[in-house]
Each structure stands twice: as structure tokens, then as C-alpha cells.
Amino acid sequence: MTLPVSALTYCDKPRIVKNIYATQKTKIMTPHDHASSPFTVGFLLFPNFAMLSFSSVIEPLRIANRLSSRELYRWELVSLDDQVVQASNGIPFTPTRSLVDWRALDAVILVAGTGTNLIASDRLFKWLREVGRSRLLLGSTSTGSILLARAGVLRHKRCTIHWEDQANLQEEYPDLLVTNELFEIEENILTCSGGTAGLDMMLSLIDRQQGSDLAKHIADQCIHPDIRPAHNKQRMSLEERLGVHNPALASAIHVMQSHIEDTINCEHIAGIIGISHRQLQRLFKEHFGVTPASYYLSMRLDHGDNLLRKTSLDIINIANATGFSSTSHFSKCYRKQYGLSPRERRKARS
């Protein structure tokens, strides 16, 4: 029987890092003088980038110009090799500026999507470090945060990423301050979880640069009546996603999510949520047709599959991160659930 654990993620653990930018405006580092010339944003596009993420970060700039009746913002499209880039929906985009001309920009935002974890360009990472040392704004949307992390520009800074990749990024870079926020803005670094969250990030940027009135009018034009603060949740609740209305069952799943690496037995889970082991067994059988142990195992393997597909972690480290004491046990369980070995999965992604 297929379990609904694909709707779950290790990232659903409660947020413990408070975003100070959700409650107060902070000065964004930029040498730009808005009175003299438009603020120019370069969007660095990567193959298979997400169109929704791109639209969400570029359209607010266009609307800002229209509503203000003056050119507050300009934008340029950039690619790593100055060649046409195709979005994940197949639409091609032609660069309007060469990468070597980046110093003419005021901000650079990486727009990425699927397959970003496979990008390993030393030239790109060196370039990102150079941009990061400058006073330009440097940001990303969706999986672009992976590239900023690999370049080393996110050290000692809060950052965020799409919920599907949050745990993977934290596993691969344990020294990062990865949050579950919609977006993060710290000094000259902006990161965004992707999708429509890019709209909220850009509205926050416009608010700080041009004032809240313009930002609110842009939101109205986008049929976006509530400008979401950074700390709004990325996903609907687990109860909504799975249609789970039993508090004890929901609590049990939350406990499992909080113990992916440091696994605990089902008797312990039942004790934590205040029911008997027999009741726990009955709840999972009634709602999912499986035992809680099977559900828990499938959840851990789902996390392991994400790590295999989206990180460069060794299989032994992935086994440890998903609560297995050996790679052989992890491989055996993984093959049973997915029909191929962890090594075959990793080979298939490249």
C-alpha cells in the first residue's frame, strides 16, 4: 500500500529561530542612490528554473514603475555562460547582459529550480564570493540558496529555502542557520523559499526602499491582499495536507518527524502523546492501513531519498541521518520501498 508520507517532510519540525526582520525594518546595504538612477536587478537564471519563482520576483518591479510613473527599477537577465536558458516549463530566455558586467548592477538574484544540487561550477562559486564581498545585494529564490551555501556566502547568516529542500540543506551544511521562513533578509543577503514567497520578499524590499504605500498598491495589483511577513508558514498544516483530524494521530506523526535521525520506538511515541500502544496501532490501521512502525520507517526512507537525490552526502552519512545503524540495513529497506538501491538512485540523478 502506498503511504502518504511524500506529503511529509523532516522540515516540519517547529521553528526555533526567530526572524528579527519580521518585526522591524532594517537598513539594507546598498550604495545605490535612488534619486539619480533606477535600481538595477540582475536575475541569474539557471536551467530548469521555476517560472513561478521568477515571475514573483520580477513582476513587482515592473508594477512599481507603472504605479509610480517613473523608472524606479530596471532588470537584466543573466546566465552563467551568456547563453539562452530554458525554464522548467520549456520557455527559453535570452540574456540581456553578460555576466562579466555585473558591477553595473545593484543586486543579483539567483533563480533556480530542479537539478540545482548537481551544479558544481568553481567559476560560479568564485564569482558569487566576489559579489558577496561587494556592496551589491545578493539573493536567491527557491533552490538558489544551495548555490549560495556552496559558495560560502551564507556563513553566519540566516537563510531559507523551499520546504522540500530545507532538511537537505541543513544536513549538508550543518553550520548554516537554515530557517523555515518565507524569506530572509540580512545585511546584503536575501534568500527566499520560492513560489509566491518571492512576491512578499520583493514587496518587503520595495517597502524599505520606496515606502509602504507603494508596496501596498503593488500587492493590490497582484490580488495579494495580505503582504505576508517573513515568519508566515511555507506550507499548510500537516492536518490539512493529510486530512488528519484526530489530535493523537497528528501528534504521533509530529513526534516521528522530530525523531528522524534519533529514532524512538512506537511504545515511546505512544507514551509521549499520552495514549496506549494498542490505541496507537489502531489509529494508524484505521487511517492509513499500516502499522505506526511501517509508517515511521517509510517517512525516514522518504527523507533518505531526498538526501540521495538532492545532496552530495555519502550514503553512510545519509543512513545515519535517517536513523539506520548501517548502510546495509538502510540499503535493504530502501530497495524494498523504491525498487532500486541507494547507489542506483544516485547514479540515475546524474
Tab-separated table of C-alpha atoms in Angstrom:
chain	number	residue	atom	x	y	z
A	1	MET	CA	0.000	0.000	0.000
A	2	THR	CA	1.272	3.455	-0.874
A	3	LEU	CA	1.719	5.682	2.143
A	4	PRO	CA	1.033	9.427	2.065
A	5	VAL	CA	4.431	10.221	3.535
A	6	SER	CA	5.510	12.121	0.443
A	7	ALA	CA	3.337	14.872	1.850
A	8	LEU	CA	5.541	14.918	4.924
A	9	THR	CA	8.988	16.302	5.453
A	10	TYR	CA	11.610	16.417	8.122
A	11	CYS	CA	11.312	20.195	7.739
A	12	ASP	CA	8.005	20.288	9.587
A	13	LYS	CA	9.750	20.460	12.944
A	14	PRO	CA	8.845	23.614	14.903
A	15	ARG	CA	10.843	26.716	14.023
A	16	ILE	CA	13.281	27.657	16.773
A	17	VAL	CA	14.968	30.604	15.075
A	18	LYS	CA	13.115	33.891	15.280
A	19	ASN	CA	13.396	36.175	12.280
A	20	ILE	CA	14.188	39.647	13.584
A	21	TYR	CA	13.234	41.106	10.218
A	22	ALA	CA	9.601	40.064	10.654
A	23	THR	CA	9.008	42.729	13.260
A	24	GLN	CA	11.258	45.597	12.307
A	25	LYS	CA	12.654	47.223	9.222
A	26	THR	CA	16.396	47.174	8.829
A	27	LYS	CA	18.707	49.091	6.578
A	28	ILE	CA	19.678	47.106	3.514
A	29	MET	CA	23.272	47.518	2.465
A	30	THR	CA	23.426	49.191	-0.942
A	31	PRO	CA	25.442	52.056	-2.375
A	32	HIS	CA	22.609	52.971	-4.729
A	33	ASP	CA	21.193	56.479	-4.870
A	34	HIS	CA	17.538	56.123	-5.900
A	35	ALA	CA	17.231	59.801	-6.713
A	36	SER	CA	19.784	59.602	-9.522
A	37	SER	CA	19.101	56.381	-11.416
A	38	PRO	CA	16.942	53.227	-11.373
A	39	PHE	CA	17.864	50.375	-9.046
A	40	THR	CA	19.024	47.609	-11.392
A	41	VAL	CA	18.489	43.953	-10.564
A	42	GLY	CA	20.252	41.168	-12.438
A	43	PHE	CA	18.410	37.845	-12.449
A	44	LEU	CA	20.887	34.995	-12.871
A	45	LEU	CA	18.868	32.209	-14.473
A	46	PHE	CA	19.794	28.519	-14.227
A	47	PRO	CA	18.474	25.713	-16.453
A	48	ASN	CA	15.055	24.408	-15.377
A	49	PHE	CA	14.415	27.421	-13.177
A	50	ALA	CA	10.899	27.733	-11.803
A	51	MET	CA	8.770	30.221	-13.735
A	52	LEU	CA	6.548	30.978	-10.751
A	53	SER	CA	9.554	31.938	-8.641
A	54	PHE	CA	10.895	34.155	-11.428
A	55	SER	CA	7.564	35.902	-12.055
A	56	SER	CA	7.141	36.548	-8.345
A	57	VAL	CA	10.440	38.445	-8.050
A	58	ILE	CA	10.420	40.367	-11.339
A	59	GLU	CA	6.778	41.462	-11.694
A	60	PRO	CA	6.699	43.654	-8.545
A	61	LEU	CA	9.483	45.756	-10.093
A	62	ARG	CA	7.519	46.302	-13.305
A	63	ILE	CA	4.377	47.229	-11.384
A	64	ALA	CA	6.373	49.612	-9.171
A	65	ASN	CA	7.468	51.533	-12.256
A	66	ARG	CA	3.948	51.663	-13.678
A	67	LEU	CA	2.301	52.837	-10.481
A	68	SER	CA	4.938	55.468	-9.743
A	69	SER	CA	5.019	56.683	-13.373
A	70	ARG	CA	8.809	56.639	-13.318
A	71	GLU	CA	11.578	54.121	-13.730
A	72	LEU	CA	12.412	53.152	-10.177
A	73	TYR	CA	13.731	49.751	-11.215
A	74	ARG	CA	15.468	48.108	-14.136
A	75	TRP	CA	16.206	44.430	-14.616
A	76	GLU	CA	18.633	42.367	-16.656
A	77	LEU	CA	18.675	38.658	-17.429
A	78	VAL	CA	21.991	36.886	-16.975
A	79	SER	CA	23.186	33.312	-17.474
A	80	LEU	CA	26.386	31.594	-16.409
A	81	ASP	CA	27.628	31.087	-19.984
A	82	ASP	CA	25.759	34.022	-21.575
A	83	GLN	CA	23.607	31.518	-23.481
A	84	VAL	CA	19.831	31.060	-23.712
A	85	VAL	CA	18.345	29.465	-20.588
A	86	GLN	CA	15.218	27.313	-20.637
A	87	ALA	CA	12.752	27.386	-17.778
A	88	SER	CA	11.281	24.181	-16.371
A	89	ASN	CA	8.152	24.764	-18.460
A	90	GLY	CA	10.226	24.838	-21.661
A	91	ILE	CA	10.129	28.595	-22.333
A	92	PRO	CA	13.564	29.940	-23.393
A	93	PHE	CA	15.016	33.209	-22.081
A	94	THR	CA	17.808	35.177	-23.748
A	95	PRO	CA	20.306	37.009	-21.503
A	96	THR	CA	20.291	40.801	-21.778
A	97	ARG	CA	23.613	41.369	-20.026
A	98	SER	CA	26.876	39.463	-19.819
A	99	LEU	CA	27.972	38.026	-16.510
A	100	VAL	CA	31.242	39.970	-16.672
A	101	ASP	CA	29.275	43.241	-16.486
A	102	TRP	CA	27.856	42.506	-13.053
A	103	ARG	CA	29.372	45.603	-11.443
A	104	ALA	CA	26.836	47.713	-13.352
A	105	LEU	CA	24.081	46.073	-11.290
A	106	ASP	CA	22.764	46.982	-7.841
A	107	ALA	CA	21.543	43.484	-6.991
A	108	VAL	CA	21.923	39.914	-8.215
A	109	ILE	CA	19.225	37.323	-7.562
A	110	LEU	CA	19.761	33.664	-8.425
A	111	VAL	CA	16.687	31.998	-9.904
A	112	ALA	CA	16.924	28.214	-9.843
A	113	GLY	CA	14.775	25.100	-9.749
A	114	THR	CA	15.195	21.360	-10.104
A	115	GLY	CA	18.691	19.974	-10.591
A	116	THR	CA	20.413	22.833	-8.782
A	117	ASN	CA	22.131	20.353	-6.471
A	118	LEU	CA	24.031	18.976	-9.476
A	119	ILE	CA	25.670	22.313	-10.318
A	120	ALA	CA	29.336	22.220	-9.302
A	121	SER	CA	31.000	25.174	-11.013
A	122	ASP	CA	34.093	26.534	-9.307
A	123	ARG	CA	33.870	29.547	-11.601
A	124	LEU	CA	30.350	30.268	-10.373
A	125	PHE	CA	31.231	29.866	-6.704
A	126	LYS	CA	34.284	32.126	-7.039
A	127	TRP	CA	32.115	34.726	-8.759
A	128	LEU	CA	29.447	34.519	-6.040
A	129	ARG	CA	32.081	35.073	-3.364
A	130	GLU	CA	33.303	38.151	-5.233
A	131	VAL	CA	29.773	39.521	-5.495
A	132	GLY	CA	29.179	38.709	-1.833
A	133	ARG	CA	32.215	40.753	-0.817
A	134	SER	CA	30.920	43.746	-2.753
A	135	ARG	CA	28.123	46.020	-1.543
A	136	LEU	CA	25.630	44.622	-4.046
A	137	LEU	CA	22.545	42.862	-2.801
A	138	LEU	CA	22.967	39.139	-3.417
A	139	GLY	CA	19.955	36.885	-3.209
A	140	SER	CA	18.271	33.717	-4.347
A	141	THR	CA	14.883	32.182	-4.747
A	142	SER	CA	13.937	28.540	-4.205
A	143	THR	CA	16.932	26.191	-4.583
A	144	GLY	CA	19.314	29.042	-5.413
A	145	SER	CA	20.193	29.025	-1.707
A	146	ILE	CA	22.085	25.774	-2.322
A	147	LEU	CA	24.495	27.598	-4.634
A	148	LEU	CA	24.996	30.448	-2.176
A	149	ALA	CA	25.752	27.878	0.524
A	150	ARG	CA	28.272	26.056	-1.657
A	151	ALA	CA	29.977	29.338	-2.441
A	152	GLY	CA	30.311	30.019	1.277
A	153	VAL	CA	28.448	33.348	1.290
A	154	LEU	CA	25.777	32.214	3.756
A	155	ARG	CA	28.114	31.522	6.673
A	156	HIS	CA	26.888	33.063	9.930
A	157	LYS	CA	23.753	34.389	8.234
A	158	ARG	CA	20.147	33.294	8.418
A	159	CYS	CA	18.878	31.778	5.193
A	160	THR	CA	15.850	29.912	3.922
A	161	ILE	CA	14.938	27.598	1.066
A	162	HIS	CA	11.919	25.733	-0.294
A	163	TRP	CA	10.480	23.411	2.380
A	164	GLU	CA	11.262	20.356	0.235
A	165	ASP	CA	14.991	21.136	0.401
A	166	GLN	CA	15.295	22.614	3.874
A	167	ALA	CA	16.339	19.472	5.718
A	168	ASN	CA	18.688	18.524	2.879
A	169	LEU	CA	20.464	21.877	3.052
A	170	GLN	CA	20.768	21.663	6.828
A	171	GLU	CA	22.165	18.121	6.657
A	172	GLU	CA	24.769	19.063	4.055
A	173	TYR	CA	25.727	22.344	5.734
A	174	PRO	CA	25.133	21.892	9.480
A	175	ASP	CA	26.825	25.219	10.267
A	176	LEU	CA	24.157	27.223	8.422
A	177	LEU	CA	21.266	28.982	10.175
A	178	VAL	CA	18.549	27.483	7.960
A	179	THR	CA	15.067	28.665	8.910
A	180	ASN	CA	11.560	27.819	7.771
A	181	GLU	CA	10.753	31.445	6.908
A	182	LEU	CA	9.181	32.608	3.649
A	183	PHE	CA	12.240	34.789	3.111
A	184	GLU	CA	15.255	36.106	4.976
A	185	ILE	CA	16.996	39.464	4.620
A	186	GLU	CA	20.231	40.005	6.496
A	187	GLU	CA	22.688	42.743	5.586
A	188	ASN	CA	23.208	42.387	1.816
A	189	ILE	CA	21.967	38.772	1.558
A	190	LEU	CA	18.396	37.846	0.585
A	191	THR	CA	17.093	34.287	0.374
A	192	CYS	CA	13.582	33.178	-0.491
A	193	SER	CA	11.741	29.870	-0.220
A	194	GLY	CA	10.406	30.192	-3.765
A	195	GLY	CA	6.996	30.226	-5.404
A	196	THR	CA	4.830	33.170	-4.430
A	197	ALA	CA	7.064	33.927	-1.420
A	198	GLY	CA	9.244	35.881	-3.857
A	199	LEU	CA	6.439	38.412	-4.164
A	200	ASP	CA	6.460	39.018	-0.409
A	201	MET	CA	10.258	39.327	-0.357
A	202	MET	CA	10.270	41.902	-3.154
A	203	LEU	CA	7.406	43.824	-1.560
A	204	SER	CA	9.440	43.960	1.643
A	205	LEU	CA	12.430	45.252	-0.334
A	206	ILE	CA	10.307	47.878	-2.120
A	207	ASP	CA	8.755	48.888	1.210
A	208	ARG	CA	12.205	49.581	2.638
A	209	GLN	CA	13.417	51.422	-0.459
A	210	GLN	CA	10.291	53.280	-1.582
A	211	GLY	CA	7.863	53.201	1.330
A	212	SER	CA	4.913	51.098	2.438
A	213	ASP	CA	2.288	52.908	0.350
A	214	LEU	CA	3.821	51.801	-2.948
A	215	ALA	CA	4.352	48.263	-1.647
A	216	LYS	CA	0.686	48.028	-0.634
A	217	HIS	CA	-0.507	49.320	-4.001
A	218	ILE	CA	1.650	46.739	-5.793
A	219	ALA	CA	0.184	43.996	-3.609
A	220	ASP	CA	-3.311	45.160	-4.545
A	221	GLN	CA	-2.429	44.998	-8.233
A	222	CYS	CA	-1.254	41.416	-7.730
A	223	ILE	CA	-4.523	40.446	-5.994
A	224	HIS	CA	-2.365	39.848	-2.926
A	225	PRO	CA	-4.418	41.490	-0.166
A	226	ASP	CA	-2.103	40.437	2.657
A	227	ILE	CA	1.626	41.098	2.376
A	228	ARG	CA	2.946	38.134	4.298
A	229	PRO	CA	5.678	38.732	6.876
A	230	ALA	CA	8.757	36.550	6.661
A	231	HIS	CA	7.695	34.296	9.526
A	232	ASN	CA	4.476	33.086	7.859
A	233	LYS	CA	4.498	29.344	7.305
A	234	GLN	CA	5.588	27.923	3.950
A	235	ARG	CA	3.143	25.015	3.963
A	236	MET	CA	-0.384	24.211	5.014
A	237	SER	CA	-0.544	22.268	8.259
A	238	LEU	CA	0.074	18.542	8.382
A	239	GLU	CA	-3.538	18.043	9.425
A	240	GLU	CA	-4.727	19.877	6.305
A	241	ARG	CA	-2.340	18.080	3.956
A	242	LEU	CA	-3.208	14.586	5.167
A	243	GLY	CA	-6.800	15.149	6.197
A	244	VAL	CA	-5.904	14.083	9.735
A	245	HIS	CA	-8.418	15.345	12.292
A	246	ASN	CA	-7.510	13.130	15.225
A	247	PRO	CA	-5.260	15.106	17.609
A	248	ALA	CA	-3.478	11.995	18.922
A	249	LEU	CA	-2.670	10.778	15.398
A	250	ALA	CA	-1.398	14.201	14.341
A	251	SER	CA	0.748	14.397	17.475
A	252	ALA	CA	2.221	10.963	16.782
A	253	ILE	CA	3.233	11.983	13.255
A	254	HIS	CA	4.799	15.199	14.551
A	255	VAL	CA	6.825	13.184	17.072
A	256	MET	CA	8.033	10.874	14.287
A	257	GLN	CA	9.079	13.871	12.204
A	258	SER	CA	11.071	15.208	15.142
A	259	HIS	CA	12.960	11.925	15.509
A	260	ILE	CA	14.150	11.007	12.019
A	261	GLU	CA	17.811	10.639	12.977
A	262	ASP	CA	17.452	9.791	16.649
A	263	THR	CA	14.694	7.224	16.196
A	264	ILE	CA	12.489	6.083	19.067
A	265	ASN	CA	10.209	3.054	19.332
A	266	CYS	CA	6.451	3.222	18.958
A	267	GLU	CA	5.806	2.426	22.620
A	268	HIS	CA	7.774	5.559	23.487
A	269	ILE	CA	5.809	7.598	20.930
A	270	ALA	CA	2.539	6.415	22.458
A	271	GLY	CA	3.774	7.436	25.897
A	272	ILE	CA	4.784	10.898	24.711
A	273	ILE	CA	1.322	11.653	23.306
A	274	GLY	CA	-0.473	10.061	26.259
A	275	ILE	CA	-2.185	7.009	24.736
A	276	SER	CA	-1.564	3.274	24.885
A	277	HIS	CA	0.486	1.412	22.285
A	278	ARG	CA	-2.641	-0.519	21.342
A	279	GLN	CA	-4.512	2.735	20.668
A	280	LEU	CA	-1.630	3.993	18.540
A	281	GLN	CA	-1.695	0.793	16.470
A	282	ARG	CA	-5.430	1.125	15.943
A	283	LEU	CA	-5.220	4.783	14.842
A	284	PHE	CA	-2.665	4.090	12.110
A	285	LYS	CA	-4.520	0.998	10.905
A	286	GLU	CA	-7.805	2.900	10.681
A	287	HIS	CA	-6.403	5.952	8.891
A	288	PHE	CA	-3.538	4.572	6.776
A	289	GLY	CA	-3.957	0.798	6.769
A	290	VAL	CA	-0.446	0.203	8.147
A	291	THR	CA	1.271	-0.085	11.497
A	292	PRO	CA	2.864	3.011	13.049
A	293	ALA	CA	6.269	1.321	12.709
A	294	SER	CA	5.776	0.898	8.936
A	295	TYR	CA	4.609	4.489	8.576
A	296	TYR	CA	7.605	5.750	10.569
A	297	LEU	CA	10.048	3.669	8.501
A	298	SER	CA	8.577	4.941	5.240
A	299	MET	CA	8.888	8.522	6.483
A	300	ARG	CA	12.574	8.007	7.282
A	301	LEU	CA	13.213	6.419	3.894
A	302	ASP	CA	11.426	9.296	2.183
A	303	HIS	CA	13.849	11.692	3.871
A	304	GLY	CA	16.751	9.465	2.815
A	305	ASP	CA	15.526	9.518	-0.775
A	306	ASN	CA	15.503	13.315	-0.727
A	307	LEU	CA	19.063	13.364	0.560
A	308	LEU	CA	20.192	10.937	-2.134
A	309	ARG	CA	18.622	12.970	-4.918
A	310	LYS	CA	19.420	16.464	-3.716
A	311	THR	CA	22.687	16.382	-1.767
A	312	SER	CA	26.208	15.078	-2.184
A	313	LEU	CA	26.278	13.393	1.227
A	314	ASP	CA	27.885	9.943	1.392
A	315	ILE	CA	25.429	7.070	1.676
A	316	ILE	CA	26.788	6.180	5.109
A	317	ASN	CA	26.002	9.726	6.300
A	318	ILE	CA	22.524	9.522	4.788
A	319	ALA	CA	21.945	6.224	6.585
A	320	ASN	CA	22.960	7.854	9.873
A	321	ALA	CA	20.785	10.909	9.175
A	322	THR	CA	17.738	8.679	8.763
A	323	GLY	CA	18.281	6.587	11.883
A	324	PHE	CA	19.939	3.475	10.404
A	325	SER	CA	22.904	1.959	12.175
A	326	SER	CA	24.422	0.550	8.976
A	327	THR	CA	24.396	1.211	5.249
A	328	SER	CA	23.417	-2.399	4.565
A	329	HIS	CA	20.219	-2.091	6.626
A	330	PHE	CA	19.422	1.258	5.001
A	331	SER	CA	20.047	-0.170	1.512
A	332	LYS	CA	17.885	-3.224	2.160
A	333	CYS	CA	14.935	-1.138	3.391
A	334	TYR	CA	15.421	1.450	0.665
A	335	ARG	CA	15.374	-1.157	-2.112
A	336	LYS	CA	12.230	-2.693	-0.680
A	337	GLN	CA	10.406	0.657	-0.770
A	338	TYR	CA	11.761	2.127	-4.025
A	339	GLY	CA	12.760	-0.906	-6.090
A	340	LEU	CA	16.401	0.115	-6.534
A	341	SER	CA	19.468	0.552	-4.370
A	342	PRO	CA	20.663	3.894	-2.970
A	343	ARG	CA	23.653	3.779	-5.324
A	344	GLU	CA	21.394	3.181	-8.302
A	345	ARG	CA	19.205	6.116	-7.249
A	346	ARG	CA	22.213	8.413	-7.003
A	347	LYS	CA	23.559	7.254	-10.351
A	348	ALA	CA	20.173	7.840	-12.002
A	349	ARG	CA	20.069	11.500	-10.953
A	350	SER	CA	23.282	12.444	-12.782
